[in-house]
């Protein structure tokens, strides 16, 4: 179950944010997507990116308004609702434990939820030789869907944050948190604007099993966002 608890969270973004870098190197066809997202009507094929960083446009499935069908388009990775003002923080993550109760997030959680497709994500482990990046992905190489929220920003962009939860399975070896990865049969429910109650969503939306994940060390080149090629996910 999605752990939507009652703890409060002050939105901040700093170097310890998680998830802060991910990979999207493959996408299913529109026909394959419609199997798990039958209401999807528009698709703007995302570019293959091996080093997706905050502060950029990222691929996401979302409903621009409650009457529109879901579409695969882009959102700005940096959440700051227009009512918050220019000095407000721009978190890239929102903790599952507080996303339903924080004034900053709860409106978006109720009405503006999104899905971020990913092949896997990166996290760093501190070692005697320095910080060593690891790539975390599914054992079966299937596409991941990160749960997210979005809001219109003062610059008129739609900005999003990826929801995180306590790390599970082998992901715990690398970091104490991980993106909230949803099962295929939860995707349409997550996007449904008529589902607004926290407990109802908690009862019908499920995350991917803990034993689905694996990870391995990769090149430190991933630390530089200018590096963006398939060698970044190769084991070292």
Coordinates of C-alpha atoms in Angstrom, one line a residue:
X1 CA 0.0 0.0 0.0
X2 CA 1.1 3.6 -0.5
X3 CA 2.2 4.9 2.9
X4 CA 0.3 8.2 3.0
X5 CA 0.8 9.0 6.6
X6 CA 0.0 12.2 8.6
X7 CA 3.5 13.5 9.3
X8 CA 4.1 17.1 8.2
X9 CA 6.9 18.2 5.9
X10 CA 8.4 21.5 5.2
X11 CA 9.3 21.5 1.4
X12 CA 13.0 22.0 0.8
X13 CA 15.3 20.9 -1.9
X14 CA 19.0 20.2 -1.4
X15 CA 21.7 17.8 -2.3
X16 CA 20.2 15.0 -0.3
X17 CA 17.0 15.1 -2.3
X18 CA 15.8 11.7 -3.6
X19 CA 15.0 11.1 -6.4
X20 CA 17.3 13.7 -8.0
X21 CA 18.6 12.0 -11.1
X22 CA 17.1 9.3 -13.3
X23 CA 17.2 7.5 -16.7
X24 CA 14.6 7.0 -19.4
X25 CA 16.2 5.1 -22.3
X26 CA 13.1 3.2 -23.6
X27 CA 9.4 3.7 -24.0
X28 CA 6.7 1.3 -25.1
X29 CA 4.6 2.1 -28.2
X30 CA 1.3 3.9 -28.0
X31 CA -0.5 0.6 -28.4
X32 CA 1.4 -0.9 -25.5
X33 CA 0.8 2.2 -23.4
X34 CA -2.9 2.0 -24.0
X35 CA -3.0 -1.5 -22.5
X36 CA -2.1 0.0 -19.1
X37 CA -3.4 3.6 -19.7
X38 CA -6.5 3.0 -21.9
X39 CA -7.7 6.6 -21.6
X40 CA -4.4 8.0 -23.0
X41 CA -5.2 10.0 -26.2
X42 CA -2.2 12.1 -26.9
X43 CA 1.5 11.1 -26.9
X44 CA 4.5 13.2 -27.6
X45 CA 7.4 10.6 -27.8
X46 CA 10.0 11.5 -25.2
X47 CA 13.6 11.8 -26.1
X48 CA 15.9 9.0 -24.9
X49 CA 17.8 10.5 -21.9
X50 CA 20.3 8.7 -19.6
X51 CA 20.8 11.5 -17.2
X52 CA 17.6 13.4 -16.4
X53 CA 18.2 16.2 -14.0
X54 CA 15.9 18.7 -12.1
X55 CA 15.3 22.0 -13.6
X56 CA 14.5 20.6 -17.0
X57 CA 11.4 19.5 -18.9
X58 CA 10.7 15.8 -18.2
X59 CA 8.2 13.4 -19.8
X60 CA 5.0 12.7 -17.8
X61 CA 1.5 11.5 -18.1
X62 CA -1.1 13.9 -16.7
X63 CA -4.5 15.4 -17.3
X64 CA -4.2 19.2 -18.0
X65 CA -7.6 19.6 -16.5
X66 CA -10.3 17.4 -15.1
X67 CA -12.2 17.2 -18.4
X68 CA -9.2 16.4 -20.6
X69 CA -8.0 12.9 -21.3
X70 CA -4.5 11.9 -20.0
X71 CA -1.6 12.9 -22.3
X72 CA 2.1 12.0 -22.4
X73 CA 3.8 15.4 -22.6
X74 CA 6.4 17.4 -20.6
X75 CA 6.3 19.0 -17.2
X76 CA 9.0 21.2 -15.6
X77 CA 10.8 19.2 -12.9
X78 CA 10.5 21.8 -10.0
X79 CA 7.3 22.3 -8.1
X80 CA 6.2 25.8 -7.0
X81 CA 2.5 26.6 -7.2
X82 CA 1.8 30.1 -8.6
X83 CA 0.1 31.2 -5.3
X84 CA 3.4 30.5 -3.4
X85 CA 5.4 33.5 -4.7
X86 CA 8.8 33.7 -6.3
X87 CA 10.7 33.2 -3.1
X88 CA 9.0 29.9 -2.2
X89 CA 11.1 26.7 -2.5
X90 CA 11.0 24.6 -5.6
X91 CA 11.2 21.0 -4.3
X92 CA 11.8 18.2 -6.8
X93 CA 10.4 15.6 -4.4
X94 CA 7.5 15.4 -2.0
X95 CA 7.5 12.8 0.8
X96 CA 4.5 10.4 0.8
X97 CA 4.2 10.8 4.5
X98 CA 3.2 14.5 4.2
X99 CA 2.0 15.1 0.7
X100 CA -1.7 14.9 1.7
X101 CA -1.4 17.2 4.7
X102 CA 1.2 19.8 3.7
X103 CA -0.5 23.0 2.6
X104 CA 2.2 23.2 -0.1
X105 CA 1.2 19.9 -1.7
X106 CA -2.2 18.8 -0.6
X107 CA -4.2 20.7 -3.3
X108 CA -2.1 19.1 -6.1
X109 CA -2.3 15.7 -4.5
X110 CA -6.1 15.9 -4.5
X111 CA -6.5 17.2 -8.1
X112 CA -3.3 17.2 -10.1
X113 CA -1.5 13.9 -9.9
X114 CA 0.9 12.7 -12.6
X115 CA 3.1 9.8 -13.6
X116 CA 6.7 10.0 -14.6
X117 CA 8.1 7.1 -16.7
X118 CA 11.6 6.0 -15.9
X119 CA 13.9 3.1 -16.7
X120 CA 15.7 3.5 -13.4
X121 CA 17.3 6.1 -11.1
X122 CA 20.7 7.0 -9.7
X123 CA 21.7 7.3 -6.1
X124 CA 25.1 7.8 -4.4
X125 CA 26.8 5.8 -1.6
X126 CA 29.6 7.3 0.4
X127 CA 32.7 5.2 0.3
X128 CA 36.4 5.6 1.4
X129 CA 37.1 6.6 -2.2
X130 CA 34.3 9.2 -2.3
X131 CA 30.7 9.1 -3.4
X132 CA 29.9 6.1 -5.7
X133 CA 26.8 6.3 -7.9
X134 CA 24.6 3.3 -8.2
X135 CA 21.9 2.6 -10.8
X136 CA 18.6 1.2 -9.4
X137 CA 16.1 -0.5 -11.7
X138 CA 13.7 -3.4 -12.1
X139 CA 15.1 -6.9 -12.2
X140 CA 12.8 -7.6 -15.2
X141 CA 13.8 -4.3 -17.0
X142 CA 10.2 -3.2 -17.2
X143 CA 9.3 0.5 -17.3
X144 CA 8.8 2.2 -13.9
X145 CA 6.1 4.8 -13.2
X146 CA 7.0 7.3 -10.5
X147 CA 4.0 8.9 -8.8
X148 CA 4.1 12.7 -8.9
X149 CA 2.1 15.8 -8.4
X150 CA 2.0 19.0 -10.5
X151 CA 0.8 22.6 -10.3
X152 CA 0.9 25.7 -12.5
X153 CA 3.8 27.9 -11.7
X154 CA 4.0 31.8 -11.8
X155 CA 6.0 31.5 -15.0
X156 CA 3.0 29.6 -16.5
X157 CA 4.9 26.3 -16.7
X158 CA 3.4 23.2 -15.2
X159 CA 5.9 22.1 -12.6
X160 CA 6.1 18.7 -10.9
X161 CA 7.6 16.9 -7.9
X162 CA 8.2 13.1 -7.7
X163 CA 6.8 11.5 -4.6
X164 CA 9.2 9.4 -2.5
X165 CA 8.7 6.8 0.2
X166 CA 11.0 4.9 2.6
X167 CA 13.3 2.6 0.6
X168 CA 12.3 -1.0 0.2
X169 CA 14.1 -4.2 -0.9
X170 CA 17.6 -3.8 -2.4
X171 CA 17.1 -0.1 -2.8
X172 CA 17.7 0.2 0.9
X173 CA 21.3 -0.7 0.3
X174 CA 21.8 2.6 -1.5
X175 CA 19.6 5.2 0.1
X176 CA 16.9 5.5 2.8
X177 CA 14.3 6.7 0.4
X178 CA 13.1 5.9 -3.2
X179 CA 10.6 7.1 -5.7
X180 CA 7.1 5.8 -5.2
X181 CA 6.8 3.3 -8.1
X182 CA 3.3 2.3 -9.0
X183 CA 2.0 -1.0 -10.3
X184 CA 0.5 -1.0 -13.9
X185 CA -3.0 -1.6 -12.5
X186 CA -2.8 1.5 -10.3
X187 CA -1.9 4.0 -13.0
X188 CA -5.4 5.0 -14.2
X189 CA -6.6 5.2 -10.6
X190 CA -3.7 7.5 -9.7
X191 CA -4.7 9.9 -12.5
X192 CA -8.4 9.9 -11.7
X193 CA -9.4 13.4 -10.6
X194 CA -12.5 12.1 -9.0
X195 CA -10.4 10.2 -6.5
X196 CA -9.5 12.9 -3.9
X197 CA -9.8 11.2 -0.5
X198 CA -6.4 10.1 1.0
X199 CA -7.7 6.9 2.5
X200 CA -9.5 5.9 -0.7
X201 CA -6.4 6.4 -2.8
X202 CA -4.3 4.6 -0.2
X203 CA -6.6 1.6 -0.4
X204 CA -6.7 1.3 -4.2
X205 CA -3.2 2.4 -5.3
X206 CA -0.3 0.0 -4.8
X207 CA 3.4 0.2 -5.2
X208 CA 5.8 -2.2 -7.0
X209 CA 6.9 -5.1 -4.8
X210 CA 10.1 -4.6 -2.9
X211 CA 11.8 -7.6 -4.4
X212 CA 11.4 -6.2 -7.9
X213 CA 14.5 -4.0 -7.7
X214 CA 18.2 -4.4 -8.3
X215 CA 21.2 -2.1 -8.4
X216 CA 24.8 -1.9 -9.4
X217 CA 27.7 0.7 -9.3
X218 CA 28.1 2.9 -12.4
X219 CA 30.5 5.5 -13.6
X220 CA 31.0 8.7 -11.7
X221 CA 30.4 10.5 -15.0
X222 CA 26.7 10.5 -14.1
X223 CA 27.5 13.3 -11.7
X224 CA 27.9 15.7 -14.6
X225 CA 24.6 16.4 -16.3
X226 CA 26.4 17.1 -19.6
X227 CA 27.2 13.4 -19.8
X228 CA 24.2 11.6 -21.3
X229 CA 24.8 8.3 -23.0
X230 CA 24.2 4.6 -22.5
X231 CA 27.6 4.0 -20.8
X232 CA 26.2 5.7 -17.7
X233 CA 24.1 2.6 -16.7
X234 CA 26.8 0.0 -17.5
X235 CA 28.1 -1.8 -14.4
X236 CA 31.6 -1.1 -13.3

